[in-house]
Amino acid sequence: MDANLSRRAWNLLAKLALWLSAAATCALLLVVIGYIFLRGAPGLSWELLTTQESILRGTMGILPSILNTLYVVLVSLALVLPLGVGAAVYLTEYAKNRRLAWAVEFAAETLSGIPSILYALVGVILFCNALGLQKTLLAGSLTLVIMTLPTVIRTTQESLRTVPRSYREGALGLGAGKWRAIRTVVLPSSVDGIVTGCILTVGRVVGESAVLMYTAGLSTAMQDFSTIQGILRASGSTLTVALYVYAKERADFAIAFTIATLLLLLTGLIHLAAYLAGRLLRRR
Amino acid sequence: MAEQAILSARDLDFFYGAAQALRHITLDIPAGRVTALIGPSGCGKSTFLRTINRMNDLVPGTRMAGSLTFQGQEIYAPGLDVTALRRRVGMVFQKPNPFPMSIYDNVAYGPRTHGERRRARLDELVETSLRAAAIWEEVRDRLKKSALGLSGGQQQRLCIARALAVEPEVLLMDEATSALDPISTARIEDLIGSLKERYTIVMVTHNMQQALRVSDRTAFFLSGELVEFSPTERLFSMPRDQRTEDYITGRFG
Amino acid sequence: MKRRIKPAEFAMQTLFLVCGLTAIAFVLLITVYLILAGLPAIREIGLTDFLLGRTWASTHATDPRFGILPMILTSVYGAAGAIVLGVPVGFFTALFLAKAAPPRLAGLIRPAVNLLAGIPSVVYGLVGMCVLVPALRAWLDLPAGDTLLAAMIVLAVMILPSVISVSDAALAAVPREYEEASLALGATPVETYLRVTAPAARGGVAAAVALGVGRAIGEAMAILMVAGNVANMPSLLSSVRFLTTGIAIEMNYAAPGSLQRQALFSIGLVLFFFIMVINILLNLALKRGREG
């Protein structure tokens, strides 16, 4: 009877632990999101999103950071996408040399485990100093290409692997060359994985801060994107870096929380996009 | 026929969602005997077996009607302690499924779950259960080794030992030899013969020779109905129902 | 018939090969650069003085010191604290999702966990800075709330999503037969999850822990905002500096070519070494998990 009682107590406690842990996880999410929205959402305004900080005009805007973020996202995506998809295609479609394929996979795995502060260091040495790019958005974007490469390789590879072998054989059997078969049959049927990889990459780039703080600059002033020179030399903070600068160096928490709200909205949007892309594209 | 029934079904119906898997089953399973349930796949024999220890509870959307009693106690009574029921009605599955733990921990799992903590008592239970399952000699020197290192036949006997360790009254065997080679099957059949002195055994089998070799009584199921339930020798030598005769002479199934 | 490869085919094959090789080149590049940039300062300071020195005073005018023992210990303690706080909650949440939760509820919680993983680290840092740090100062009556404890809590929250999703996958992969056997012996569902399912998934759970340690050791920005960043020998309620924040806090000030800047790269090398060891452990755990 005693054993029975302690068994019941144990069961009750264990069940409680399961439910409480899950509840704590959910509560955490709700509290973090709720708190940020509560403090940040009132600051969101059209003016904030479309102007820059100016003491002269008395405006407080984050347009420069929004544009910088967009710049970094577009440039790194434009570079990492062909590179990552290419590497994945090589791995799944061409690689006959087992050792080389293993080396590429090991490399991708290793890259994905390296913390971003180390990418920052490498970016500083390699792109800012050795290639003479200085602290620019371009140097930051290039560093992020290295950082996000594993994600793109992996998601592409996963979806390439799900393309049935019969598709490839069908195309090859009709006399198509390997590249033709890949271009006309394999890549189109794995487009869902590639799109998901893109979206995840955007998410990582938008959320990244350590790399950009040291390779892309801290300025919150408007950059000149109208000339090639200007584009190559533009240096400034993305949204995450601006958040850090406002919070930690200027103790301007109102604007920091507003940026955080914006980042949360973007994160939610990116997740929704990934989910929808996965569903819509897989249907076909 | 003065045998005492340990399990009694009266007009038992069982549904998976809208599909009826058992229709008006009425039978008495005698204590201390081996009862075989035979029939073509999908006939309800496994479903019936799994109603006895309520393993069907795990499938969402199931429903039963009628009555099923174990020693006069309604198995599906509201508020019945399912864990206590399953302790008294053990089960051996089709595929050997030892836990990924040591041989000792596998056998001790049940008693420990039911609150046995004394080391000496556990040692004793493990040994007697392994002996009863005719595997003690093979594993006595490697009780601390992983159970996954045993052969399929040994694993199944270990699972029988694991079921015996909680000292059940009934042992349900769900095609327990169908995944095994003929030699391992023969060993388990011998084992069933020696176990029936102490336990009531209900076994589902698709192998009619096996039913004939080891069981005292056989129930023939077809499309969710109980067609015939007789002493095994009579069922196989002079079946009363035409459908039973068709089945045992291999005309279908 | 002779097999001929068309020029276009050959060009594409080469192109794809180059892409693959680029990934390898990046790893080599990173490794080589981190080692090359990290070694000079270590050579100048001396390996033991660098690794075991208890004082970091890189900007001292006359007698600069470059001992990173405080940072190494802080990183180790910080990761350990994050694991102690985060893994139990994460593991139980995963068990709940994989086994105990009604499927609909699990279907709601899983995307929420993913969202938690997607929140940028500066956002965690901001909330930590504005909520956690003042709260710790008030509750524990401290002069300042920027402490190792605050960093541990923030790290625990940040590793939670990966611990949950890796454990969730490992638990879901446990064969149903194990659970059936346990239930048939009269164990309750909860007993079954904790005594059979969880031990059967221990490889995956070990991988989750290793992944969590990797994340915690590598995180910089969030803890830069809550840990106070003084290079003290670590204690729970004092301001501390991690390996990552040690690099981060001085990187924008150190003059190019100075020993201070070179020493920051040496810290990077130490961090790289830590991460590599953890990656190897992670791969071992994953492999063992896969084998059973």
PDB file of N, CA and C in Angstrom, chain A residues 20-65:
ATOM      1  N   LEU A  20       4.462  21.304 -16.654  1.00  0.00           N
ATOM      2  CA  LEU A  20       5.029  22.578 -16.224  1.00  0.00           C
ATOM      3  C   LEU A  20       6.153  23.033 -17.139  1.00  0.00           C
ATOM      4  N   SER A  21       6.999  22.088 -17.574  1.00  0.00           N
ATOM      5  CA  SER A  21       8.103  22.467 -18.459  1.00  0.00           C
ATOM      6  C   SER A  21       7.566  23.042 -19.758  1.00  0.00           C
ATOM      7  N   ALA A  22       6.587  22.352 -20.326  1.00  0.00           N
ATOM      8  CA  ALA A  22       6.020  22.850 -21.575  1.00  0.00           C
ATOM      9  C   ALA A  22       5.364  24.206 -21.351  1.00  0.00           C
ATOM     10  N   ALA A  23       4.687  24.336 -20.217  1.00  0.00           N
ATOM     11  CA  ALA A  23       4.041  25.615 -19.922  1.00  0.00           C
ATOM     12  C   ALA A  23       5.087  26.709 -19.762  1.00  0.00           C
ATOM     13  N   ALA A  24       6.205  26.375 -19.105  1.00  0.00           N
ATOM     14  CA  ALA A  24       7.259  27.370 -18.902  1.00  0.00           C
ATOM     15  C   ALA A  24       7.825  27.821 -20.242  1.00  0.00           C
ATOM     16  N   THR A  25       8.040  26.872 -21.143  1.00  0.00           N
ATOM     17  CA  THR A  25       8.560  27.226 -22.464  1.00  0.00           C
ATOM     18  C   THR A  25       7.612  28.183 -23.178  1.00  0.00           C
ATOM     19  N   CYS A  26       6.330  27.839 -23.142  1.00  0.00           N
ATOM     20  CA  CYS A  26       5.350  28.708 -23.813  1.00  0.00           C
ATOM     21  C   CYS A  26       5.264  30.066 -23.127  1.00  0.00           C
ATOM     22  N   ALA A  27       5.280  30.050 -21.798  1.00  0.00           N
ATOM     23  CA  ALA A  27       5.185  31.304 -21.059  1.00  0.00           C
ATOM     24  C   ALA A  27       6.371  32.204 -21.399  1.00  0.00           C
ATOM     25  N   LEU A  28       7.528  31.581 -21.497  1.00  0.00           N
ATOM     26  CA  LEU A  28       8.744  32.317 -21.839  1.00  0.00           C
ATOM     27  C   LEU A  28       8.568  33.069 -23.151  1.00  0.00           C
ATOM     28  N   LEU A  29       8.086  32.334 -24.141  1.00  0.00           N
ATOM     29  CA  LEU A  29       7.888  32.942 -25.458  1.00  0.00           C
ATOM     30  C   LEU A  29       6.898  34.101 -25.355  1.00  0.00           C
ATOM     31  N   LEU A  30       5.791  33.838 -24.659  1.00  0.00           N
ATOM     32  CA  LEU A  30       4.761  34.871 -24.564  1.00  0.00           C
ATOM     33  C   LEU A  30       5.268  36.093 -23.815  1.00  0.00           C
ATOM     34  N   VAL A  31       6.015  35.855 -22.729  1.00  0.00           N
ATOM     35  CA  VAL A  31       6.505  36.983 -21.935  1.00  0.00           C
ATOM     36  C   VAL A  31       7.509  37.797 -22.749  1.00  0.00           C
ATOM     37  N   VAL A  32       8.448  37.115 -23.410  1.00  0.00           N
ATOM     38  CA  VAL A  32       9.454  37.841 -24.194  1.00  0.00           C
ATOM     39  C   VAL A  32       8.773  38.661 -25.283  1.00  0.00           C
ATOM     40  N   ILE A  33       7.905  38.005 -26.047  1.00  0.00           N
ATOM     41  CA  ILE A  33       7.254  38.705 -27.150  1.00  0.00           C
ATOM     42  C   ILE A  33       6.342  39.811 -26.623  1.00  0.00           C
ATOM     43  N   GLY A  34       5.553  39.469 -25.605  1.00  0.00           N
ATOM     44  CA  GLY A  34       4.618  40.441 -25.054  1.00  0.00           C
ATOM     45  C   GLY A  34       5.327  41.672 -24.522  1.00  0.00           C
ATOM     46  N   TYR A  35       6.412  41.424 -23.786  1.00  0.00           N
ATOM     47  CA  TYR A  35       7.133  42.548 -23.193  1.00  0.00           C
ATOM     48  C   TYR A  35       7.697  43.454 -24.274  1.00  0.00           C
ATOM     49  N   ILE A  36       8.280  42.854 -25.297  1.00  0.00           N
ATOM     50  CA  ILE A  36       8.880  43.659 -26.366  1.00  0.00           C
ATOM     51  C   ILE A  36       7.816  44.479 -27.085  1.00  0.00           C
ATOM     52  N   PHE A  37       6.705  43.851 -27.393  1.00  0.00           N
ATOM     53  CA  PHE A  37       5.644  44.573 -28.088  1.00  0.00           C
ATOM     54  C   PHE A  37       5.109  45.710 -27.218  1.00  0.00           C
ATOM     55  N   LEU A  38       4.955  45.391 -25.928  1.00  0.00           N
ATOM     56  CA  LEU A  38       4.416  46.392 -25.025  1.00  0.00           C
ATOM     57  C   LEU A  38       5.283  47.641 -25.001  1.00  0.00           C
ATOM     58  N   ARG A  39       6.588  47.428 -24.963  1.00  0.00           N
ATOM     59  CA  ARG A  39       7.475  48.597 -24.879  1.00  0.00           C
ATOM     60  C   ARG A  39       7.830  49.164 -26.245  1.00  0.00           C
ATOM     61  N   GLY A  40       7.777  48.298 -27.287  1.00  0.00           N
ATOM     62  CA  GLY A  40       8.272  48.752 -28.575  1.00  0.00           C
ATOM     63  C   GLY A  40       7.210  49.206 -29.553  1.00  0.00           C
ATOM     64  N   ALA A  41       6.050  48.554 -29.477  1.00  0.00           N
ATOM     65  CA  ALA A  41       5.041  48.834 -30.500  1.00  0.00           C
ATOM     66  C   ALA A  41       4.574  50.295 -30.523  1.00  0.00           C
ATOM     67  N   PRO A  42       4.411  50.945 -29.352  1.00  0.00           N
ATOM     68  CA  PRO A  42       3.952  52.336 -29.409  1.00  0.00           C
ATOM     69  C   PRO A  42       4.897  53.234 -30.209  1.00  0.00           C
ATOM     70  N   GLY A  43       6.180  52.861 -30.268  1.00  0.00           N
ATOM     71  CA  GLY A  43       7.134  53.699 -30.972  1.00  0.00           C
ATOM     72  C   GLY A  43       7.127  53.529 -32.474  1.00  0.00           C
ATOM     73  N   LEU A  44       6.460  52.472 -32.935  1.00  0.00           N
ATOM     74  CA  LEU A  44       6.448  52.230 -34.372  1.00  0.00           C
ATOM     75  C   LEU A  44       5.623  53.300 -35.069  1.00  0.00           C
ATOM     76  N   SER A  45       6.217  53.967 -36.052  1.00  0.00           N
ATOM     77  CA  SER A  45       5.442  54.959 -36.796  1.00  0.00           C
ATOM     78  C   SER A  45       6.008  55.049 -38.199  1.00  0.00           C
ATOM     79  N   TRP A  46       5.205  55.603 -39.063  1.00  0.00           N
ATOM     80  CA  TRP A  46       5.647  55.740 -40.447  1.00  0.00           C
ATOM     81  C   TRP A  46       6.889  56.613 -40.520  1.00  0.00           C
ATOM     82  N   GLU A  47       6.881  57.657 -39.694  1.00  0.00           N
ATOM     83  CA  GLU A  47       8.017  58.575 -39.709  1.00  0.00           C
ATOM     84  C   GLU A  47       9.305  57.853 -39.328  1.00  0.00           C
ATOM     85  N   LEU A  48       9.198  56.993 -38.296  1.00  0.00           N
ATOM     86  CA  LEU A  48      10.374  56.271 -37.832  1.00  0.00           C
ATOM     87  C   LEU A  48      10.963  55.408 -38.944  1.00  0.00           C
ATOM     88  N   LEU A  49      10.084  54.789 -39.686  1.00  0.00           N
ATOM     89  CA  LEU A  49      10.552  53.853 -40.705  1.00  0.00           C
ATOM     90  C   LEU A  49      11.086  54.564 -41.946  1.00  0.00           C
ATOM     91  N   THR A  50      10.744  55.828 -42.115  1.00  0.00           N
ATOM     92  CA  THR A  50      11.090  56.486 -43.382  1.00  0.00           C
ATOM     93  C   THR A  50      12.037  57.670 -43.222  1.00  0.00           C
ATOM     94  N   THR A  51      12.515  57.917 -42.020  1.00  0.00           N
ATOM     95  CA  THR A  51      13.456  59.033 -41.869  1.00  0.00           C
ATOM     96  C   THR A  51      14.729  58.535 -41.200  1.00  0.00           C
ATOM     97  N   GLN A  52      15.718  59.456 -41.151  1.00  0.00           N
ATOM     98  CA  GLN A  52      16.909  59.107 -40.395  1.00  0.00           C
ATOM     99  C   GLN A  52      17.051  60.026 -39.204  1.00  0.00           C
ATOM    100  N   GLU A  53      17.923  59.603 -38.299  1.00  0.00           N
ATOM    101  CA  GLU A  53      18.159  60.370 -37.095  1.00  0.00           C
ATOM    102  C   GLU A  53      18.785  61.710 -37.485  1.00  0.00           C
ATOM    103  N   SER A  54      18.168  62.785 -37.044  1.00  0.00           N
ATOM    104  CA  SER A  54      18.736  64.085 -37.372  1.00  0.00           C
ATOM    105  C   SER A  54      18.451  65.061 -36.261  1.00  0.00           C
ATOM    106  N   ILE A  55      19.520  65.597 -35.693  1.00  0.00           N
ATOM    107  CA  ILE A  55      19.340  66.577 -34.624  1.00  0.00           C
ATOM    108  C   ILE A  55      18.815  67.882 -35.210  1.00  0.00           C
ATOM    109  N   LEU A  56      19.301  68.198 -36.412  1.00  0.00           N
ATOM    110  CA  LEU A  56      18.877  69.435 -37.066  1.00  0.00           C
ATOM    111  C   LEU A  56      17.379  69.468 -37.283  1.00  0.00           C
ATOM    112  N   ARG A  57      16.891  68.356 -37.858  1.00  0.00           N
ATOM    113  CA  ARG A  57      15.460  68.343 -38.178  1.00  0.00           C
ATOM    114  C   ARG A  57      14.623  67.798 -37.023  1.00  0.00           C
ATOM    115  N   GLY A  58      15.312  67.298 -36.018  1.00  0.00           N
ATOM    116  CA  GLY A  58      14.586  66.772 -34.868  1.00  0.00           C
ATOM    117  C   GLY A  58      13.843  65.485 -35.177  1.00  0.00           C
ATOM    118  N   THR A  59      14.300  64.706 -36.156  1.00  0.00           N
ATOM    119  CA  THR A  59      13.623  63.459 -36.466  1.00  0.00           C
ATOM    120  C   THR A  59      14.418  62.294 -35.879  1.00  0.00           C
ATOM    121  N   MET A  60      13.700  61.215 -35.622  1.00  0.00           N
ATOM    122  CA  MET A  60      14.341  60.011 -35.101  1.00  0.00           C
ATOM    123  C   MET A  60      13.893  58.857 -35.987  1.00  0.00           C
ATOM    124  N   GLY A  61      14.728  58.480 -36.946  1.00  0.00           N
ATOM    125  CA  GLY A  61      14.290  57.438 -37.863  1.00  0.00           C
ATOM    126  C   GLY A  61      15.317  56.339 -38.006  1.00  0.00           C
ATOM    127  N   ILE A  62      14.881  55.181 -38.487  1.00  0.00           N
ATOM    128  CA  ILE A  62      15.806  54.061 -38.642  1.00  0.00           C
ATOM    129  C   ILE A  62      15.861  53.597 -40.093  1.00  0.00           C
ATOM    130  N   LEU A  63      15.454  54.478 -41.007  1.00  0.00           N
ATOM    131  CA  LEU A  63      15.506  54.099 -42.419  1.00  0.00           C
ATOM    132  C   LEU A  63      16.899  53.621 -42.846  1.00  0.00           C
ATOM    133  N   PRO A  64      17.984  54.309 -42.429  1.00  0.00           N
ATOM    134  CA  PRO A  64      19.304  53.836 -42.855  1.00  0.00           C
ATOM    135  C   PRO A  64      19.546  52.371 -42.477  1.00  0.00           C
ATOM    136  N   SER A  65      19.177  52.010 -41.243  1.00  0.00           N
ATOM    137  CA  SER A  65      19.412  50.635 -40.800  1.00  0.00           C
ATOM    138  C   SER A  65      18.567  49.653 -41.590  1.00  0.00           C
TER     139      SER A  65
END
